[in-house]
GROMACS .gro file of C-alpha atoms in nm:
model
  407
    1MET     CA    1   4.212  -0.190   3.674
    2PRO     CA    2   4.149   0.162   3.520
    3VAL     CA    3   3.839   0.208   3.318
    4GLU     CA    4   3.901   0.264   2.955
    5MET     CA    5   3.685   0.424   2.678
    6GLY     CA    6   3.599   0.098   2.515
    7ASP     CA    7   3.468  -0.024   2.852
    8LEU     CA    8   3.242   0.285   2.903
    9SER     CA    9   3.123   0.235   2.531
   10ARG     CA   10   3.037  -0.120   2.576
   11ALA     CA   11   2.853  -0.067   2.895
   12TYR     CA   12   2.654   0.214   2.747
   13GLN     CA   13   2.563   0.013   2.436
   14GLU     CA   14   2.450  -0.276   2.661
   15ALA     CA   15   2.240  -0.060   2.868
   16CYS     CA   16   2.060   0.110   2.578
   17HIS     CA   17   2.015  -0.231   2.409
   18GLN     CA   18   1.828  -0.349   2.725
   19VAL     CA   19   1.600  -0.060   2.722
   20ARG     CA   20   1.526  -0.120   2.356
   21SER     CA   21   1.495  -0.497   2.394
   22ARG     CA   22   1.226  -0.461   2.678
   23ILE     CA   23   1.005  -0.234   2.462
   24GLU     CA   24   1.031  -0.451   2.161
   25ARG     CA   25   0.951  -0.760   2.365
   26PHE     CA   26   0.631  -0.582   2.487
   27ALA     CA   27   0.540  -0.486   2.131
   28ARG     CA   28   0.618  -0.831   1.991
   29GLY     CA   29   0.392  -0.984   2.251
   30TYR     CA   30   0.118  -0.739   2.201
   31TRP     CA   31   0.100  -0.764   1.842
   32ALA     CA   32   0.108  -1.158   1.858
   33GLN     CA   33  -0.195  -1.158   2.091
   34MET     CA   34  -0.404  -0.892   1.897
   35PRO     CA   35  -0.757  -1.010   1.837
   36ASN     CA   36  -0.767  -0.859   1.500
   37TYR     CA   37  -0.607  -0.574   1.300
   38ARG     CA   38  -0.897  -0.324   1.262
   39ASP     CA   39  -0.907   0.032   1.361
   40GLU     CA   40  -1.002  -0.009   1.721
   41ALA     CA   41  -0.751  -0.280   1.782
   42ILE     CA   42  -0.473  -0.053   1.628
   43LYS     CA   43  -0.586   0.233   1.838
   44ASP     CA   44  -0.558   0.018   2.158
   45MET     CA   45  -0.215  -0.091   2.053
   46VAL     CA   46  -0.099   0.259   1.996
   47ALA     CA   47  -0.237   0.365   2.332
   48ALA     CA   48  -0.043   0.067   2.502
   49ILE     CA   49   0.297   0.099   2.323
   50THR     CA   50   0.344   0.477   2.256
   51PRO     CA   51   0.404   0.559   2.633
   52ARG     CA   52   0.652   0.287   2.656
   53VAL     CA   53   0.845   0.407   2.367
   54LEU     CA   54   0.849   0.766   2.492
   55ALA     CA   55   0.971   0.638   2.833
   56GLY     CA   56   1.233   0.443   2.648
   57GLN     CA   57   1.353   0.748   2.460
   58GLU     CA   58   1.382   0.947   2.787
   59ALA     CA   59   1.585   0.661   2.936
   60VAL     CA   60   1.829   0.627   2.660
   61ALA     CA   61   1.859   1.014   2.652
   62GLU     CA   62   1.965   1.006   3.012
   63LEU     CA   63   2.195   0.721   2.970
   64THR     CA   64   2.355   0.895   2.676
   65ASP     CA   65   2.409   1.214   2.869
   66ALA     CA   66   2.570   1.017   3.172
   67TYR     CA   67   2.790   0.817   2.933
   68LEU     CA   68   2.932   1.119   2.771
   69ALA     CA   69   2.984   1.297   3.105
   70ALA     CA   70   3.184   0.980   3.214
   71CYS     CA   71   3.384   1.000   2.870
   72ALA     CA   72   3.470   1.367   2.938
   73ASP     CA   73   3.587   1.281   3.298
   74LEU     CA   74   3.810   1.005   3.156
   75MET     CA   75   3.966   1.251   2.909
   76GLY     CA   76   4.014   1.497   3.181
   77LEU     CA   77   3.765   1.745   3.031
   78ALA     CA   78   3.532   1.966   3.224
   79ALA     CA   79   3.251   1.913   2.999
   80PRO     CA   80   2.913   2.029   3.122
   81THR     CA   81   2.630   1.784   3.172
   82GLY     CA   82   2.386   1.851   2.898
   83GLU     CA   83   2.009   1.914   2.938
   84VAL     CA   84   1.828   1.596   2.858
   85MET     CA   85   1.572   1.666   2.598
   86ALA     CA   86   1.272   1.536   2.760
   87SER     CA   87   1.048   1.808   2.619
   88GLU     CA   88   1.159   1.720   2.247
   89ILE     CA   89   1.115   1.352   2.318
   90ALA     CA   90   0.751   1.401   2.456
   91ALA     CA   91   0.678   1.607   2.151
   92GLY     CA   92   0.784   1.326   1.917
   93LEU     CA   93   1.144   1.334   1.776
   94ARG     CA   94   1.007   1.326   1.428
   95GLY     CA   95   0.789   1.629   1.481
   96VAL     CA   96   0.470   1.438   1.447
   97ASP     CA   97   0.213   1.303   1.670
   98PRO     CA   98   0.332   0.955   1.800
   99TYR     CA   99  -0.007   0.814   1.703
  100LEU     CA  100   0.053   0.886   1.338
  101VAL     CA  101   0.389   0.703   1.369
  102TYR     CA  102   0.239   0.380   1.498
  103GLU     CA  103  -0.113   0.403   1.345
  104ARG     CA  104  -0.050   0.174   1.057
  105PRO     CA  105   0.199  -0.106   0.999
  106GLY     CA  106   0.212  -0.011   0.639
  107LYS     CA  107  -0.049   0.065   0.369
  108GLU     CA  108  -0.028  -0.270   0.185
  109VAL     CA  109   0.012  -0.469   0.497
  110TYR     CA  110  -0.290  -0.309   0.646
  111ARG     CA  111  -0.507  -0.359   0.337
  112ARG     CA  112  -0.422  -0.725   0.339
  113LEU     CA  113  -0.498  -0.764   0.711
  114SER     CA  114  -0.830  -0.590   0.667
  115GLU     CA  115  -0.928  -0.799   0.373
  116GLY     CA  116  -0.792  -1.122   0.530
  117LYS     CA  117  -0.545  -1.184   0.234
  118ASP     CA  118  -0.234  -1.376   0.315
  119ILE     CA  119  -0.305  -1.294   0.675
  120ASP     CA  120  -0.004  -1.474   0.823
  121ALA     CA  121   0.244  -1.317   0.602
  122ALA     CA  122   0.088  -0.963   0.628
  123ALA     CA  123   0.082  -1.004   1.028
  124LYS     CA  124   0.449  -1.101   1.019
  125ALA     CA  125   0.542  -0.805   0.814
  126GLY     CA  126   0.323  -0.569   1.014
  127GLY     CA  127   0.505  -0.680   1.327
  128LEU     CA  128   0.847  -0.633   1.179
  129ARG     CA  129   0.734  -0.280   1.074
  130LEU     CA  130   0.627  -0.196   1.420
  131LEU     CA  131   0.969  -0.316   1.565
  132ASN     CA  132   1.148  -0.121   1.300
  133LEU     CA  133   0.975   0.194   1.406
  134ILE     CA  134   1.028   0.133   1.782
  135GLY     CA  135   1.395   0.071   1.721
  136THR     CA  136   1.443   0.385   1.509
  137ASP     CA  137   1.278   0.600   1.761
  138ILE     CA  138   1.492   0.469   2.036
  139GLN     CA  139   1.802   0.527   1.813
  140LEU     CA  140   1.696   0.887   1.739
  141ALA     CA  141   1.682   0.964   2.100
  142ARG     CA  142   2.034   0.858   2.140
  143THR     CA  143   2.179   1.049   1.838
  144ARG     CA  144   1.974   1.372   1.910
  145GLN     CA  145   2.082   1.368   2.292
  146GLY     CA  146   2.452   1.285   2.178
  147HIS     CA  147   2.451   1.571   1.950
  148ARG     CA  148   2.306   1.808   2.222
  149SER     CA  149   2.561   1.694   2.479
  150LEU     CA  150   2.877   1.699   2.261
  151SER     CA  151   2.786   2.034   2.116
  152SER     CA  152   2.832   2.184   2.458
  153TRP     CA  153   3.181   2.073   2.505
  154GLY     CA  154   3.489   2.263   2.450
  155GLY     CA  155   3.805   2.122   2.287
  156VAL     CA  156   3.653   1.808   2.134
  157GLN     CA  157   3.594   1.846   1.754
  158PHE     CA  158   3.512   1.499   1.650
  159TYR     CA  159   3.350   1.168   1.749
  160ARG     CA  160   3.334   0.830   1.586
  161ARG     CA  161   3.055   0.569   1.520
  162THR     CA  162   3.104   0.239   1.731
  163LEU     CA  163   2.969  -0.087   1.613
  164THR     CA  164   2.776  -0.332   1.837
  165GLY     CA  165   2.897  -0.645   1.687
  166ARG     CA  166   2.546  -0.785   1.698
  167GLU     CA  167   2.442  -0.714   1.344
  168ASN     CA  168   2.629  -0.428   1.161
  169CYS     CA  169   2.544  -0.339   0.783
  170ALA     CA  170   2.831  -0.243   0.558
  171LEU     CA  171   2.724   0.126   0.544
  172CYS     CA  172   2.768   0.148   0.927
  173THR     CA  173   3.096  -0.051   0.909
  174ILE     CA  174   3.224   0.196   0.653
  175ALA     CA  175   3.097   0.507   0.847
  176SER     CA  176   3.274   0.374   1.159
  177THR     CA  177   3.602   0.401   1.001
  178GLN     CA  178   3.552   0.788   0.959
  179HIS     CA  179   3.505   1.082   1.197
  180TYR     CA  180   3.197   1.301   1.259
  181ARG     CA  181   3.213   1.659   1.375
  182VAL     CA  182   3.044   1.723   1.705
  183ASP     CA  183   2.810   1.980   1.538
  184HIS     CA  184   2.678   1.688   1.307
  185VAL     CA  185   2.402   1.464   1.417
  186MET     CA  186   2.523   1.092   1.352
  187PRO     CA  187   2.316   0.953   1.065
  188ILE     CA  188   2.135   0.636   1.103
  189HIS     CA  189   1.916   0.403   0.900
  190PRO     CA  190   1.598   0.176   1.006
  191GLY     CA  191   1.736  -0.087   1.243
  192CYS     CA  192   2.061   0.094   1.308
  193ASP     CA  193   2.192   0.017   1.667
  194CYS     CA  194   2.532   0.184   1.642
  195GLY     CA  195   2.671   0.397   1.934
  196PHE     CA  196   2.919   0.668   1.934
  197GLU     CA  197   3.250   0.759   2.105
  198PRO     CA  198   3.398   1.113   2.154
  199LEU     CA  199   3.750   1.144   2.029
  200PRO     CA  200   4.012   1.327   2.244
  201PRO     CA  201   4.120   1.693   2.154
  202GLY     CA  202   4.345   1.667   1.856
  203VAL     CA  203   4.252   1.311   1.756
  204GLY     CA  204   4.054   1.230   1.442
  205ILE     CA  205   4.142   1.528   1.236
  206GLU     CA  206   4.194   1.310   0.930
  207GLN     CA  207   3.873   1.206   0.762
  208VAL     CA  208   3.955   0.829   0.774
  209ILE     CA  209   4.043   0.701   1.118
  210GLU     CA  210   4.044   0.329   1.056
  211PRO     CA  211   4.198   0.270   0.702
  212LYS     CA  212   4.239  -0.107   0.741
  213ARG     CA  213   3.878  -0.165   0.841
  214LEU     CA  214   3.770   0.058   0.544
  215GLU     CA  215   3.957  -0.126   0.290
  216ALA     CA  216   3.845  -0.474   0.432
  217ALA     CA  217   3.484  -0.352   0.405
  218HIS     CA  218   3.519  -0.238   0.036
  219LYS     CA  219   3.702  -0.569  -0.057
  220ALA     CA  220   3.441  -0.783   0.109
  221VAL     CA  221   3.167  -0.609  -0.106
  222ALA     CA  222   3.368  -0.636  -0.417
  223ASP     CA  223   3.421  -1.011  -0.364
  224ILE     CA  224   3.056  -1.091  -0.392
  225GLY     CA  225   3.027  -0.919  -0.725
  226PHE     CA  226   2.910  -0.559  -0.629
  227THR     CA  227   3.069  -0.255  -0.785
  228ALA     CA  228   3.226  -0.084  -0.474
  229ASP     CA  229   3.163   0.282  -0.443
  230ARG     CA  230   3.416   0.441  -0.220
  231SER     CA  231   3.175   0.705  -0.098
  232GLY     CA  232   2.954   0.417   0.051
  233ARG     CA  233   2.644   0.512  -0.152
  234PHE     CA  234   2.659   0.218  -0.380
  235PRO     CA  235   2.559  -0.060  -0.355
  236ASP     CA  236   2.298   0.013  -0.088
  237TYR     CA  237   2.515  -0.104   0.206
  238SER     CA  238   2.237  -0.087   0.449
  239ASN     CA  239   2.099  -0.393   0.259
  240ILE     CA  240   2.407  -0.596   0.329
  241ILE     CA  241   2.534  -0.762   0.659
  242LEU     CA  242   2.893  -0.775   0.744
  243GLU     CA  243   2.945  -1.053   1.002
  244THR     CA  244   3.198  -0.941   1.277
  245ARG     CA  245   3.410  -1.147   1.521
  246HIS     CA  246   3.529  -0.968   1.832
  247GLY     CA  247   3.478  -0.627   1.683
  248GLU     CA  248   3.683  -0.699   1.367
  249ILE     CA  249   3.530  -0.751   1.031
  250GLY     CA  250   3.494  -1.120   0.928
  251SER     CA  251   3.508  -1.244   0.564
  252VAL     CA  252   3.146  -1.342   0.533
  253LEU     CA  253   2.913  -1.094   0.349
  254LYS     CA  254   2.558  -1.165   0.259
  255LEU     CA  255   2.230  -0.979   0.182
  256ILE     CA  256   1.966  -0.930   0.448
  257GLU     CA  257   1.679  -1.159   0.363
  258ARG     CA  258   1.380  -0.988   0.231
  259PRO     CA  259   1.007  -1.087   0.246
  260CYS     CA  260   0.917  -1.320  -0.048
  261PRO     CA  261   0.616  -1.195  -0.262
  262PHE     CA  262   0.518  -1.556  -0.283
  263PRO     CA  263   0.388  -1.672   0.064
  264GLY     CA  264   0.571  -1.982   0.202
  265GLU     CA  265   0.855  -1.954  -0.048
  266LYS     CA  266   1.202  -1.806  -0.051
  267ILE     CA  267   1.376  -1.566  -0.286
  268PRO     CA  268   1.736  -1.582  -0.393
  269ASN     CA  269   1.933  -1.413  -0.106
  270GLU     CA  270   2.252  -1.302  -0.301
  271LEU     CA  271   2.381  -1.166  -0.612
  272THR     CA  272   2.696  -1.375  -0.711
  273LYS     CA  273   2.983  -1.239  -0.899
  274GLU     CA  274   2.926  -1.500  -1.159
  275PHE     CA  275   2.564  -1.415  -1.211
  276LEU     CA  276   2.638  -1.049  -1.244
  277ASP     CA  277   2.926  -1.117  -1.494
  278LYS     CA  278   2.693  -1.314  -1.702
  279VAL     CA  279   2.406  -1.058  -1.705
  280ILE     CA  280   2.633  -0.759  -1.765
  281HIS     CA  281   2.910  -0.891  -1.979
  282GLY     CA  282   2.787  -1.212  -2.111
  283ALA     CA  283   2.891  -1.585  -2.080
  284VAL     CA  284   2.884  -1.918  -2.265
  285GLY     CA  285   2.581  -2.120  -2.199
  286LYS     CA  286   2.551  -2.486  -2.160
  287LYS     CA  287   2.475  -2.531  -2.536
  288GLY     CA  288   2.777  -2.326  -2.624
  289ASN     CA  289   2.568  -2.024  -2.720
  290ARG     CA  290   2.617  -1.671  -2.572
  291VAL     CA  291   2.396  -1.574  -2.272
  292GLY     CA  292   2.342  -1.260  -2.071
  293ALA     CA  293   2.543  -0.958  -2.219
  294HIS     CA  294   2.287  -0.698  -2.128
  295MET     CA  295   2.520  -0.398  -2.100
  296PHE     CA  296   2.515  -0.169  -2.390
  297GLY     CA  297   2.797  -0.257  -2.629
  298SER     CA  298   2.830  -0.617  -2.518
  299GLY     CA  299   2.747  -0.729  -2.866
  300LEU     CA  300   2.512  -0.968  -3.044
  301THR     CA  301   2.419  -1.305  -2.910
  302GLY     CA  302   2.190  -1.438  -3.188
  303LYS     CA  303   1.905  -1.482  -2.924
  304LYS     CA  304   1.563  -1.354  -3.018
  305LYS     CA  305   1.450  -1.051  -2.824
  306HIS     CA  306   1.779  -1.013  -2.652
  307THR     CA  307   1.794  -0.667  -2.501
  308GLN     CA  308   2.069  -0.433  -2.361
  309PHE     CA  309   2.029  -0.159  -2.106
  310PRO     CA  310   2.045   0.208  -2.225
  311LYS     CA  311   2.399   0.341  -2.319
  312PRO     CA  312   2.440   0.550  -1.991
  313TRP     CA  313   2.390   0.260  -1.771
  314ARG     CA  314   2.728   0.079  -1.673
  315GLU     CA  315   2.783  -0.184  -1.413
  316ARG     CA  316   2.695   0.029  -1.126
  317GLU     CA  317   2.349   0.136  -1.255
  318ILE     CA  318   2.278  -0.220  -1.380
  319THR     CA  319   2.373  -0.385  -1.058
  320ARG     CA  320   2.162  -0.156  -0.844
  321ALA     CA  321   1.860  -0.189  -1.083
  322ILE     CA  322   1.887  -0.577  -1.056
  323SER     CA  323   1.922  -0.568  -0.671
  324SER     CA  324   1.629  -0.321  -0.640
  325THR     CA  325   1.411  -0.551  -0.859
  326LEU     CA  326   1.499  -0.862  -0.676
  327PHE     CA  327   1.433  -0.734  -0.314
  328ASN     CA  328   1.170  -0.474  -0.388
  329PRO     CA  329   0.967  -0.552  -0.716
  330ASP     CA  330   0.673  -0.357  -0.853
  331ILE     CA  331   0.497  -0.677  -0.961
  332ALA     CA  332   0.567  -1.034  -0.897
  333PHE     CA  333   0.393  -1.350  -1.068
  334ARG     CA  334   0.430  -1.706  -1.139
  335SER     CA  335   0.489  -1.841  -1.488
  336LYS     CA  336   0.533  -2.192  -1.617
  337GLY     CA  337   0.546  -2.394  -1.309
  338ALA     CA  338   0.872  -2.326  -1.136
  339TRP     CA  339   0.949  -1.982  -1.279
  340ARG     CA  340   0.902  -1.673  -1.075
  341ILE     CA  341   0.905  -1.337  -1.244
  342LEU     CA  342   0.984  -1.000  -1.070
  343ARG     CA  343   0.954  -0.657  -1.258
  344LYS     CA  344   1.022  -0.305  -1.147
  345ASP     CA  345   1.044   0.039  -1.307
  346VAL     CA  346   1.392   0.161  -1.204
  347ASP     CA  347   1.449   0.523  -1.309
  348GLY     CA  348   1.266   0.473  -1.644
  349VAL     CA  349   1.378   0.130  -1.718
  350ILE     CA  350   1.157  -0.176  -1.679
  351VAL     CA  351   1.376  -0.447  -1.539
  352GLU     CA  352   1.285  -0.813  -1.504
  353VAL     CA  353   1.449  -1.068  -1.283
  354LYS     CA  354   1.364  -1.441  -1.333
  355TYR     CA  355   1.437  -1.722  -1.088
  356SER     CA  356   1.325  -2.074  -1.044
  357TYR     CA  357   1.182  -2.225  -0.721
  358ALA     CA  358   1.201  -2.596  -0.624
  359LYS     CA  359   0.916  -2.663  -0.377
  360LYS     CA  360   1.049  -2.991  -0.240
  361ARG     CA  361   1.407  -2.858  -0.177
  362LYS     CA  362   1.277  -2.498  -0.102
  363GLU     CA  363   1.561  -2.357  -0.310
  364ALA     CA  364   1.545  -2.047  -0.519
  365SER     CA  365   1.786  -2.006  -0.814
  366LEU     CA  366   1.855  -1.690  -1.011
  367LYS     CA  367   1.828  -1.749  -1.390
  368ALA     CA  368   1.826  -1.422  -1.561
  369ALA     CA  369   1.796  -1.042  -1.536
  370PHE     CA  370   1.746  -0.804  -1.842
  371PRO     CA  371   1.557  -0.482  -1.935
  372ARG     CA  372   1.222  -0.507  -2.108
  373SER     CA  373   1.189  -0.140  -2.215
  374GLY     CA  374   1.303   0.195  -2.099
  375THR     CA  375   1.421   0.547  -2.168
  376VAL     CA  376   1.694   0.744  -1.977
  377LEU     CA  377   1.874   1.073  -2.041
  378ASP     CA  378   2.250   1.080  -2.094
  379LYS     CA  379   2.477   1.352  -1.955
  380SER     CA  380   2.410   1.587  -2.255
  381GLY     CA  381   2.026   1.547  -2.209
  382CYS     CA  382   1.977   1.315  -2.518
  383LEU     CA  383   1.721   1.028  -2.487
  384CYS     CA  384   1.879   0.673  -2.473
  385HIS     CA  385   1.651   0.370  -2.510
  386VAL     CA  386   1.669  -0.003  -2.422
  387GLN     CA  387   1.815  -0.184  -2.719
  388GLU     CA  388   1.654  -0.502  -2.870
  389GLU     CA  389   1.853  -0.743  -3.101
  390ARG     CA  390   1.675  -0.799  -3.425
  391GLY     CA  391   1.868  -0.987  -3.681
  392LYS     CA  392   2.227  -0.831  -3.695
  393THR     CA  393   2.146  -0.507  -3.543
  394PHE     CA  394   1.981  -0.331  -3.246
  395VAL     CA  395   1.654  -0.128  -3.239
  396ASP     CA  396   1.526   0.106  -2.985
  397VAL     CA  397   1.261  -0.008  -2.727
  398PRO     CA  398   1.120   0.308  -2.547
  399TYR     CA  399   0.966   0.287  -2.213
  400ASN     CA  400   0.636   0.092  -2.232
  401PRO     CA  401   0.421   0.106  -1.909
  402LYS     CA  402   0.234  -0.211  -2.017
  403ASP     CA  403   0.555  -0.408  -1.943
  404LEU     CA  404   0.446  -0.374  -1.572
  405GLU     CA  405   0.119  -0.576  -1.638
  406VAL     CA  406   0.088  -0.945  -1.577
  407LYS     CA  407   0.033  -1.116  -1.906
   0.00000   0.00000   0.00000
């Protein structure tokens, strides 16, 4: 049976995955058995892991060059074998000393480890950060070597991103529907494990090469309540998982789980269309009253201290702000038993998200999201403030940094 491009691509993906997995297994085991997380222990970890990462980078670079040479042969091209960039890898693909890359698992994580606070949660977060750095470095070796090898080819103008099927974010799924020029390094994000495949001469001239997959991805995003941006920049698609079956996009879309700021608990893991519609446009509450309606111009509700986002913020900006606050708050605290309060300064607007947590059932339920205060500029450069309902009118509530304090 003749070898096809898809066979080569899958074999290459699996070989690179094995290299990455071996290093991650070693790092995971090393992190788990560390006696402590102080400077000396971290230095020993760096000394043990960095050479393995560099060796892994060289291995995937060689695999990449061999894979692309086989692709060229399959297409009948006399593409030269590229120089494997061992010197660049040894110097550190990010242009920094590898020790600096792996020196710390993250400032806040390290502080908590050093002080012995929430040590289990901090150690877990530090381990995930370490694996993220390793995976990103291995992926960088693939993309840089791919760029070097493809740039030396003649006749081939474009290549495509290929999905592994293991865990593909929506950003990568959308990107896989479009071509890249061979003189452009394939962009990645932390945790990315995509591959790439050269397109034969004359193929891929149109920007979109998989229109059906592109429409399916945008539809899946819209189905859970996000405002789909055709450029793929919003929502933050790298925060979303598209489950795949046999290389095709499935119908299930959910947000990646994020660390909870309250140890031992869970945070709500999705923003439903129903919740976003309520927050943005308003809905009828259980008592027949109007709830939500926090987009400018949504009208009065009769509720004390009801607020609306500044006038320039529409569905897109509000959804992004709520998502950012939920998954990456500036402050988080408990209030009145089951209530959990998250707040964040998002581009000059202090946003609050409230949810309840049932300890016995271990369930988190979103309840509200709204602006507390804030000031932004509109397109003409005029200041626009958060609006607060008072009586039968609204008044300005400029940005107040005290809203980020726990009261």
